[in-house]
Coordinates of C-alpha atoms in Angstrom, one line a residue:
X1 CA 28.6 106.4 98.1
X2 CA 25.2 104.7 99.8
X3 CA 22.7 107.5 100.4
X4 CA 22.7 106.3 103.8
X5 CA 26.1 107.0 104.4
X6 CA 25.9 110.8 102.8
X7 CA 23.3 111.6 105.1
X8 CA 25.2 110.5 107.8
X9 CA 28.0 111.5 107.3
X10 CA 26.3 115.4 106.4
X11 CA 24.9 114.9 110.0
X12 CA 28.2 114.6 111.5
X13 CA 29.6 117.3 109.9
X14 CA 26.7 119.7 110.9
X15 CA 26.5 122.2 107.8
X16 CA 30.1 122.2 107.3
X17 CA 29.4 120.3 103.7
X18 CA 26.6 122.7 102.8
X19 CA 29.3 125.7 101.6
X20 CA 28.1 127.4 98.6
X21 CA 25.8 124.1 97.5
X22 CA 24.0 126.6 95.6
X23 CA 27.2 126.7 93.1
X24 CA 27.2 122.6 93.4
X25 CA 24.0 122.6 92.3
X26 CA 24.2 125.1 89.5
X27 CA 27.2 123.1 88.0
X28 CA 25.2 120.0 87.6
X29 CA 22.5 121.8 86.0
X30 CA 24.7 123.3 83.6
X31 CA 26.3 120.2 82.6
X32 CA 22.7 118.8 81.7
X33 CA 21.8 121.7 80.0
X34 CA 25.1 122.1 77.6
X35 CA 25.2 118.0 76.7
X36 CA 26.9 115.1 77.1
X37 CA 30.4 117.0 75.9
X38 CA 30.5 119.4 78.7
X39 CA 32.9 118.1 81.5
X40 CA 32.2 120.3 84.7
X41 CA 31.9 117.7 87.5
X42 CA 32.1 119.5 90.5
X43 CA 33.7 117.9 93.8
X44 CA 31.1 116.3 96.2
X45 CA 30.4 118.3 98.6
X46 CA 31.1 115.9 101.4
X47 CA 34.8 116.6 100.6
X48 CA 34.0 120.5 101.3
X49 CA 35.5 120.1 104.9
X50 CA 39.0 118.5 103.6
X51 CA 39.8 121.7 102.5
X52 CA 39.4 123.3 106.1
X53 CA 41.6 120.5 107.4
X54 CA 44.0 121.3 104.4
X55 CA 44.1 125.1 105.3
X56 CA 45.1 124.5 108.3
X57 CA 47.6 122.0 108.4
X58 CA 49.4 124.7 105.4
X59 CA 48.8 127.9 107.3
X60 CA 47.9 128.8 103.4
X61 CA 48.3 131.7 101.1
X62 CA 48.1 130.6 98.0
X63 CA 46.2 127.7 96.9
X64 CA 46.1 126.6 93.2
X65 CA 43.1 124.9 91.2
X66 CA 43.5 123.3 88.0
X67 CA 40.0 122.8 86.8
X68 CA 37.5 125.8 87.5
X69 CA 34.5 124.8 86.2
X70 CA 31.7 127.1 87.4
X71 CA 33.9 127.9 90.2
X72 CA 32.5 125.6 93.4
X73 CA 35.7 124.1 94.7
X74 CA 37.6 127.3 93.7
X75 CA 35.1 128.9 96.3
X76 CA 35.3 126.2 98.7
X77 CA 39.3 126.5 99.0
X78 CA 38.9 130.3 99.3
X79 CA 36.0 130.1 102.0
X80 CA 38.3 128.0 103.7
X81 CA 41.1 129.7 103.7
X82 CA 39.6 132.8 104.8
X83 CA 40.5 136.2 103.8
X84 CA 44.4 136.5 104.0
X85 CA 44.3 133.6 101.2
X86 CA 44.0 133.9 98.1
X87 CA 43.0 131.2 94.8
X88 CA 44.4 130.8 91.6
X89 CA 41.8 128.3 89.6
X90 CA 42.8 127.4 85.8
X91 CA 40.2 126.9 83.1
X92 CA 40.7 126.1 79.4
X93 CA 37.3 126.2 78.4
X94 CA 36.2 130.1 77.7
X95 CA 32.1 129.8 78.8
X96 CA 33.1 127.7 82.5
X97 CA 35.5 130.7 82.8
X98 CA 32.5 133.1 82.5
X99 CA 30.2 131.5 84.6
X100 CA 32.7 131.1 87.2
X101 CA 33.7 134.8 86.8
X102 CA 29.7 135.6 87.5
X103 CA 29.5 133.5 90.6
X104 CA 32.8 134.9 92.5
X105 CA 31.1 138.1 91.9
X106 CA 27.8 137.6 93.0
X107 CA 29.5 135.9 96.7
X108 CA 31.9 138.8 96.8
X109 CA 35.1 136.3 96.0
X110 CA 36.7 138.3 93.2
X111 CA 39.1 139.9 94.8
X112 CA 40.4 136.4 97.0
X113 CA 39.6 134.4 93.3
X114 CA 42.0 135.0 90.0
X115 CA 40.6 133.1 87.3
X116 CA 43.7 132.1 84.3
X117 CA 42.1 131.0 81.8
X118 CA 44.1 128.7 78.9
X119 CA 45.4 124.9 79.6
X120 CA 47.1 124.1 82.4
X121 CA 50.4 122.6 80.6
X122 CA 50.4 126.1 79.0
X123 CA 50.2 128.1 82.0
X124 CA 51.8 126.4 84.8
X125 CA 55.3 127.3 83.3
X126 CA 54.7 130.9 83.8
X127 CA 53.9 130.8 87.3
X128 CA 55.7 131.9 89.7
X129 CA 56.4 131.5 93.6
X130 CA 55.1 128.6 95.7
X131 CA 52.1 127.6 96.8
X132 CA 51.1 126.4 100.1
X133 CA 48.1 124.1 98.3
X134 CA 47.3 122.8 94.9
X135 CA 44.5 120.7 93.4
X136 CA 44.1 119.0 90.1
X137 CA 41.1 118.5 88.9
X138 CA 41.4 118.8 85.1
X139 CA 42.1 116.6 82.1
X140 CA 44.7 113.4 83.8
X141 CA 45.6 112.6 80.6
X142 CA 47.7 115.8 81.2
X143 CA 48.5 115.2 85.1
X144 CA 52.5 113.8 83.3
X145 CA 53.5 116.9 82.2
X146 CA 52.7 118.8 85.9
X147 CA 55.2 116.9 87.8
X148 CA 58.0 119.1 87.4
X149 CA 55.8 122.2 87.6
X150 CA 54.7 120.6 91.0
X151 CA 58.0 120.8 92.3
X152 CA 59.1 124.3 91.9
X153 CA 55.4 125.4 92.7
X154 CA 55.6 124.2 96.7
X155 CA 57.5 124.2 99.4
X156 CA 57.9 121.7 102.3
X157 CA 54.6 121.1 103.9
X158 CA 52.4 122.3 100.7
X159 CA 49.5 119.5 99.6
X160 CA 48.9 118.3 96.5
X161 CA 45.3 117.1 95.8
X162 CA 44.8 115.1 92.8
X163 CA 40.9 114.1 91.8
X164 CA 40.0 112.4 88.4
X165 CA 42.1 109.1 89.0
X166 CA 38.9 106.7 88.9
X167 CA 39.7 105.8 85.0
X168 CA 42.5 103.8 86.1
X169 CA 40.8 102.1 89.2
X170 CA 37.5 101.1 86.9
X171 CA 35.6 103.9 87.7
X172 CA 33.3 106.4 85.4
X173 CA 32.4 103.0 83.5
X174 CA 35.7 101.9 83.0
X175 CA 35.9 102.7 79.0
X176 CA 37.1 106.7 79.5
X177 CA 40.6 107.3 78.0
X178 CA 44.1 108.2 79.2
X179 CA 44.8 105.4 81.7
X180 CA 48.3 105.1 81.0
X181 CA 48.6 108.8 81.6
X182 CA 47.1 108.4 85.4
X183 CA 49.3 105.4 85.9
X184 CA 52.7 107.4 84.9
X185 CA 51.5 110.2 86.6
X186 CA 51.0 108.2 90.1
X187 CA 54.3 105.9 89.6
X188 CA 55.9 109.1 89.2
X189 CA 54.6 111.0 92.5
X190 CA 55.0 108.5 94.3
X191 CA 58.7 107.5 93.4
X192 CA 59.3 111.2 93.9
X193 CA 61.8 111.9 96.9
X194 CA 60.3 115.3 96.9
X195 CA 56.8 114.0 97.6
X196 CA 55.4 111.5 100.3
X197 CA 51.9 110.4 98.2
X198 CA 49.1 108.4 99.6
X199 CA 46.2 106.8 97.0
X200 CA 42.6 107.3 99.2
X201 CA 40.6 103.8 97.9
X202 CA 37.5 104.4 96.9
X203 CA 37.3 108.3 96.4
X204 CA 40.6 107.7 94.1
X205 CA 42.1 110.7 95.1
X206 CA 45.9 111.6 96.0
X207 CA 47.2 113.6 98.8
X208 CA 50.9 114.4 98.4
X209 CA 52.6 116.2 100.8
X210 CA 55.8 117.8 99.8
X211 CA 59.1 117.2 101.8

């Protein structure tokens, strides 16, 4: 996105993108410091005030993150939720868990924030009830094997975020891995009767909306 356009569009929105930019900003340091292996890319903060809009349109409860990383969207969703909802966030990797552990504590999240840590296509068949939101944000080469666990997870009117589908669109440099797994996953959702899916150009995200 033009730097133009960012700085307009944080006009318009008046501080509503600024939410915890601290923990935006302390992600992006991290993943300099740990190296060129380290995948915590943390949502732009320009989609912070999607997640109001989401809260509301679900009334939600219980919103589910796959992807923790240091924890900014995790606090995002929870922030705007407020405090009668609470955030399950996944992480596989042991350290992001840590870090993300720290930073609910030190913005007094812990008790609206459960951290699971393993793979998601480990843990999401143990989970239980429904959820009134869910965002993926983890490994797409994965996103396949959620689909079914996406179904018994919501209810009618729950949302279904999906980031991370740039690899198939050209984006990220166009050389990443796992295209065919973004490509089943979205000929999938959107086939499904259960789900009523729209592709945002540009951002390469999903909304779903199940019905």
């Amino acid at each position: 996105m033009k730097k133009t356009v960012e700085q307009l569009l944080m006009k318009i929105y008046a501080g509503r993108a600024d939410i915890h930019l601290d923990l935006y900003q302390l992600s992006n340091q991290h993943r300099r410091k740990h190296g060129r292996d380290c995948d915590m890319y943390p949502s732009d903060p320009l989609q912070a005030p999607l997640w109001t809009a989401i809260a509301s349109l679900t009334h939600a409860r219980r919103m589910l993150e796959v992807g923790c990383g240091h924890g900014y969207t995790a606090a995002v969703m929870a922030s705007a939720g407020g405090p009668n909802c609470h955030v399950d966030t996944i992480e596989a990797n042991p350290q992001h868990a840590k870090l993300a552990e720290k930073a609910f504590q030190e913005r007094d999240l812990s008790e609206r924030i459960t951290i699971l840590r393993g793979r998601a296509q480990n843990l999401l068949p143990r989970l239980k009830g429904r959820y009134d939101v869910l965002f993926l944000d983890g490994d797409w080469r994965e996103y396949p094997r959620y689909i079914p666990h996406l179904r018994r997870l919501t209810r009618p009117g729950s949302i279904i975020v999906t980031a991370n589908l740039n690899p198939l669109f050209g984006g990220w440099g166009g050389r990443l891995q796992g295209k065919p797994a973004i490509l089943s996953y979205l000929t999938r959702l959107v086939r499904d009767p259960h789900f009523r899916t729209y592709i945002v150009p540009g951002e390469w995200h999903s909304i779903s909306v199940r019905v």
